[in-house]
Structure formats: C-alpha cells, structure tokens
PDB file of C-alpha atoms and ligand atoms in Angstrom:
ATOM      1  CA  MET A   1       0.000   0.000   0.000  1.00 57.00           C
ATOM      2  CA  SER A   2       1.509   3.282  -1.000  1.00 79.00           C
ATOM      3  CA  ILE A   3      -0.190   6.404   0.206  1.00 88.00           C
ATOM      4  CA  GLN A   4       0.764   9.743  -1.173  1.00 92.00           C
ATOM      5  CA  CYS A   5       0.346  13.150   0.339  1.00 94.00           C
ATOM      6  CA  PRO A   6      -2.320  14.975  -1.708  1.00 93.00           C
ATOM      7  CA  SER A   7      -0.548  18.229  -1.002  1.00 94.00           C
ATOM      8  CA  CYS A   8       3.131  17.570  -1.813  1.00 97.00           C
ATOM      9  CA  ASN A   9       3.038  13.974  -3.192  1.00 95.00           C
ATOM     10  CA  SER A  10       5.485  12.739  -0.561  1.00 96.00           C
ATOM     11  CA  GLN A  11       5.197   9.077   0.389  1.00 94.00           C
ATOM     12  CA  ARG A  12       6.455   9.628   3.905  1.00 95.00           C
ATOM     13  CA  ILE A  13       3.062   9.168   5.497  1.00 94.00           C
ATOM     14  CA  ILE A  14       2.395   8.382   9.145  1.00 93.00           C
ATOM     15  CA  THR A  15      -0.876   7.276  10.715  1.00 91.00           C
ATOM     16  CA  ARG A  16      -2.115   9.230  13.677  1.00 92.00           C
ATOM     17  CA  ASP A  17      -4.475   6.616  15.207  1.00 92.00           C
ATOM     18  CA  ILE A  18      -5.795   9.123  17.724  1.00 90.00           C
ATOM     19  CA  ALA A  19      -9.223   7.553  18.159  1.00 89.00           C
ATOM     20  CA  ARG A  20      -7.772   4.050  18.215  1.00 90.00           C
ATOM     21  CA  LYS A  21      -5.430   4.835  21.095  1.00 91.00           C
ATOM     22  CA  LEU A  22      -8.111   6.770  22.922  1.00 90.00           C
ATOM     23  CA  GLY A  23     -10.678   4.048  22.266  1.00 89.00           C
ATOM     24  CA  GLY A  24      -8.337   1.321  23.471  1.00 88.00           C
ATOM     25  CA  THR A  25      -7.650   3.134  26.724  1.00 90.00           C
ATOM     26  CA  THR A  26     -11.261   4.125  27.295  1.00 89.00           C
ATOM     27  CA  GLY A  27     -12.425   0.633  26.439  1.00 86.00           C
ATOM     28  CA  ALA A  28      -9.920  -0.944  28.799  1.00 86.00           C
ATOM     29  CA  ILE A  29     -11.088   1.282  31.642  1.00 86.00           C
ATOM     30  CA  ALA A  30     -14.758   0.697  30.873  1.00 84.00           C
ATOM     31  CA  GLY A  31     -14.099  -2.991  30.396  1.00 81.00           C
ATOM     32  CA  GLY A  32     -12.128  -3.076  33.626  1.00 80.00           C
ATOM     33  CA  ALA A  33     -15.054  -1.485  35.438  1.00 80.00           C
ATOM     34  CA  SER A  34     -17.521  -3.958  34.042  1.00 79.00           C
ATOM     35  CA  GLY A  35     -14.882  -6.608  34.661  1.00 76.00           C
ATOM     36  CA  MET A  36     -15.044  -5.627  38.341  1.00 75.00           C
ATOM     37  CA  ALA A  37     -18.712  -6.508  38.313  1.00 75.00           C
ATOM     38  CA  GLY A  38     -17.725  -9.743  36.614  1.00 73.00           C
ATOM     39  CA  ALA A  39     -14.992 -10.155  39.193  1.00 75.00           C
ATOM     40  CA  ALA A  40     -17.569 -10.255  41.978  1.00 77.00           C
ATOM     41  CA  GLY A  41     -19.339 -13.049  40.123  1.00 78.00           C
ATOM     42  CA  GLY A  42     -16.024 -14.729  39.392  1.00 76.00           C
ATOM     43  CA  ALA A  43     -15.058 -14.522  43.042  1.00 80.00           C
ATOM     44  CA  ARG A  44     -18.346 -16.144  44.038  1.00 82.00           C
ATOM     45  CA  VAL A  45     -17.841 -18.992  41.585  1.00 80.00           C
ATOM     46  CA  GLY A  46     -14.191 -19.299  42.572  1.00 79.00           C
ATOM     47  CA  THR A  47     -15.113 -19.435  46.238  1.00 83.00           C
ATOM     48  CA  LEU A  48     -17.712 -22.079  45.504  1.00 83.00           C
ATOM     49  CA  VAL A  49     -15.236 -24.203  43.564  1.00 79.00           C
ATOM     50  CA  GLY A  50     -12.592 -23.545  46.191  1.00 79.00           C
ATOM     51  CA  THR A  51     -14.910 -24.875  48.912  1.00 80.00           C
ATOM     52  CA  ILE A  52     -13.711 -28.338  47.922  1.00 79.00           C
ATOM     53  CA  GLY A  53     -10.198 -27.329  48.994  1.00 80.00           C
ATOM     54  CA  GLY A  54     -11.247 -25.964  52.384  1.00 84.00           C
ATOM     55  CA  PRO A  55     -10.696 -22.390  53.708  1.00 83.00           C
ATOM     56  CA  LEU A  56      -7.459 -21.870  51.772  1.00 84.00           C
ATOM     57  CA  GLY A  57      -9.070 -23.147  48.583  1.00 84.00           C
ATOM     58  CA  MET A  58     -11.968 -20.737  49.075  1.00 84.00           C
ATOM     59  CA  THR A  59      -9.612 -17.767  49.417  1.00 87.00           C
ATOM     60  CA  LEU A  60      -7.486 -18.757  46.442  1.00 85.00           C
ATOM     61  CA  GLY A  61     -10.535 -19.629  44.347  1.00 84.00           C
ATOM     62  CA  GLY A  62     -12.179 -16.307  45.135  1.00 85.00           C
ATOM     63  CA  LEU A  63      -9.010 -14.403  44.324  1.00 85.00           C
ATOM     64  CA  ALA A  64      -8.447 -16.249  41.046  1.00 86.00           C
ATOM     65  CA  GLY A  65     -12.072 -15.704  40.036  1.00 83.00           C
ATOM     66  CA  ALA A  66     -11.820 -11.970  40.763  1.00 85.00           C
ATOM     67  CA  ILE A  67      -8.560 -11.554  38.837  1.00 86.00           C
ATOM     68  CA  ILE A  68      -9.816 -13.491  35.831  1.00 85.00           C
ATOM     69  CA  GLY A  69     -13.073 -11.530  35.802  1.00 83.00           C
ATOM     70  CA  GLY A  70     -11.225  -8.210  35.902  1.00 84.00           C
ATOM     71  CA  LEU A  71      -8.642  -9.164  33.269  1.00 85.00           C
ATOM     72  CA  VAL A  72     -11.141 -10.594  30.821  1.00 86.00           C
ATOM     73  CA  GLY A  73     -13.360  -7.529  31.113  1.00 85.00           C
ATOM     74  CA  SER A  74     -10.449  -5.160  30.653  1.00 86.00           C
ATOM     75  CA  ALA A  75      -8.982  -7.021  27.672  1.00 88.00           C
ATOM     76  CA  ALA A  76     -12.340  -7.379  25.953  1.00 89.00           C
ATOM     77  CA  GLY A  77     -13.181  -3.719  26.552  1.00 88.00           C
ATOM     78  CA  GLY A  78      -9.794  -2.592  25.283  1.00 87.00           C
ATOM     79  CA  ALA A  79     -10.102  -4.626  22.099  1.00 90.00           C
ATOM     80  CA  ALA A  80     -13.631  -3.387  21.440  1.00 90.00           C
ATOM     81  CA  GLY A  81     -12.624   0.215  22.133  1.00 89.00           C
ATOM     82  CA  ALA A  82      -9.594  -0.009  19.852  1.00 91.00           C
ATOM     83  CA  LYS A  83     -11.697  -1.500  17.064  1.00 91.00           C
ATOM     84  CA  LEU A  84     -14.281   1.239  17.397  1.00 90.00           C
ATOM     85  CA  GLY A  85     -11.555   3.895  17.503  1.00 89.00           C
ATOM     86  CA  GLU A  86      -9.998   2.449  14.354  1.00 90.00           C
ATOM     87  CA  GLU A  87     -13.317   2.843  12.552  1.00 89.00           C
ATOM     88  CA  ILE A  88     -13.539   6.450  13.696  1.00 89.00           C
ATOM     89  CA  ASP A  89      -9.934   7.083  12.607  1.00 86.00           C
ATOM     90  CA  ASN A  90     -10.549   5.670   9.146  1.00 84.00           C
ATOM     91  CA  LYS A  91     -13.997   7.105   8.482  1.00 86.00           C
ATOM     92  CA  VAL A  92     -14.274  10.302  10.456  1.00 83.00           C
ATOM     93  CA  LEU A  93     -10.870  11.702  11.304  1.00 89.00           C
ATOM     94  CA  ASP A  94      -8.002  12.583   9.024  1.00 88.00           C
ATOM     95  CA  ASN A  95      -5.896   9.627  10.063  1.00 91.00           C
ATOM     96  CA  PHE A  96      -2.924  10.187   7.784  1.00 93.00           C
ATOM     97  CA  GLN A  97      -0.328  12.841   8.237  1.00 93.00           C
ATOM     98  CA  CYS A  98       2.429  13.730   5.815  1.00 96.00           C
ATOM     99  CA  ALA A  99       5.828  13.588   7.506  1.00 95.00           C
ATOM    100  CA  ASN A 100       7.133  15.978   4.883  1.00 96.00           C
ATOM    101  CA  CYS A 101       4.720  18.909   4.993  1.00 97.00           C
ATOM    102  CA  GLY A 102       2.462  18.040   7.951  1.00 95.00           C
ATOM    103  CA  HIS A 103      -0.705  17.910   5.862  1.00 95.00           C
ATOM    104  CA  CYS A 104      -3.469  15.735   7.402  1.00 94.00           C
ATOM    105  CA  PHE A 105      -5.843  13.794   5.228  1.00 92.00           C
ATOM    106  CA  ARG A 106      -7.982  10.685   5.193  1.00 87.00           C
ATOM    107  CA  GLN A 107      -7.854   7.620   3.055  1.00 76.00           C
ATOM    108  CA  GLN A 108      -9.654   7.995  -0.238  1.00 66.00           C
ATOM    109  CA  ASP A 109     -11.399   4.851  -1.425  1.00 58.00           C
TER     110      ASP A 109
HETATM  111 ZN1   ZN B 201       2.881  16.521   2.199  1.00 53.52          ZN
END
C-alpha cells in the first residue's frame, strides 16, 4: 500500500491513530469497570469451587475468580474500544499525516 500526500506527493506518510489509542484506553477502563462486576461473580464462583479445597481453597478460588473476571473484562473492553476507535480514525478523522509537509488527510477509497 503506498499512500501519497495529496498536497506535496510525498510518500512519507504516518498514521495518527488518535481515536484508536483513545478508544483502546477508554475501552480498557470501561471494560475493567464492568470486569469488576464480573470479578464479583467470578469470586463467588471461585469461592464455591474452592470450597472443595477448604478455607485456603476458598480464598485462592475467590481471588483467582476476581482476577480473571477483571482481566477478561479489561482485555475485551480494550479490544472493542480499539476497534471502534480504528473505525472512527478511518472514516471520520483525518488519520494520515504527511511527515514531509504536515498535511493531514484521510484515506480515499
Ligand atoms: Zn505533504
């Protein structure tokens, strides 16, 4: 793929990915928050499973459930946010910037 600057025809083009970075971060935070809710559920399940292993098993099970719930939520949210941000970058924002003259433009297709 060779992209040219519409202003000076330079091929030194960089992508800005502003919305993608922002979306990934926002999504990870939002996902982490909803993951916390999932963590409570995960902790409950973990504690239940851990019951087999006695008091220590319950503690470890609850902890593992909470961590997994939080991580999964955060990762899923981050991926969804990044994907959404990528769409915004490509369709709404001028995602390309010329490294030669600084001109910002979006992909023409
Ligand atoms: Zn240029």
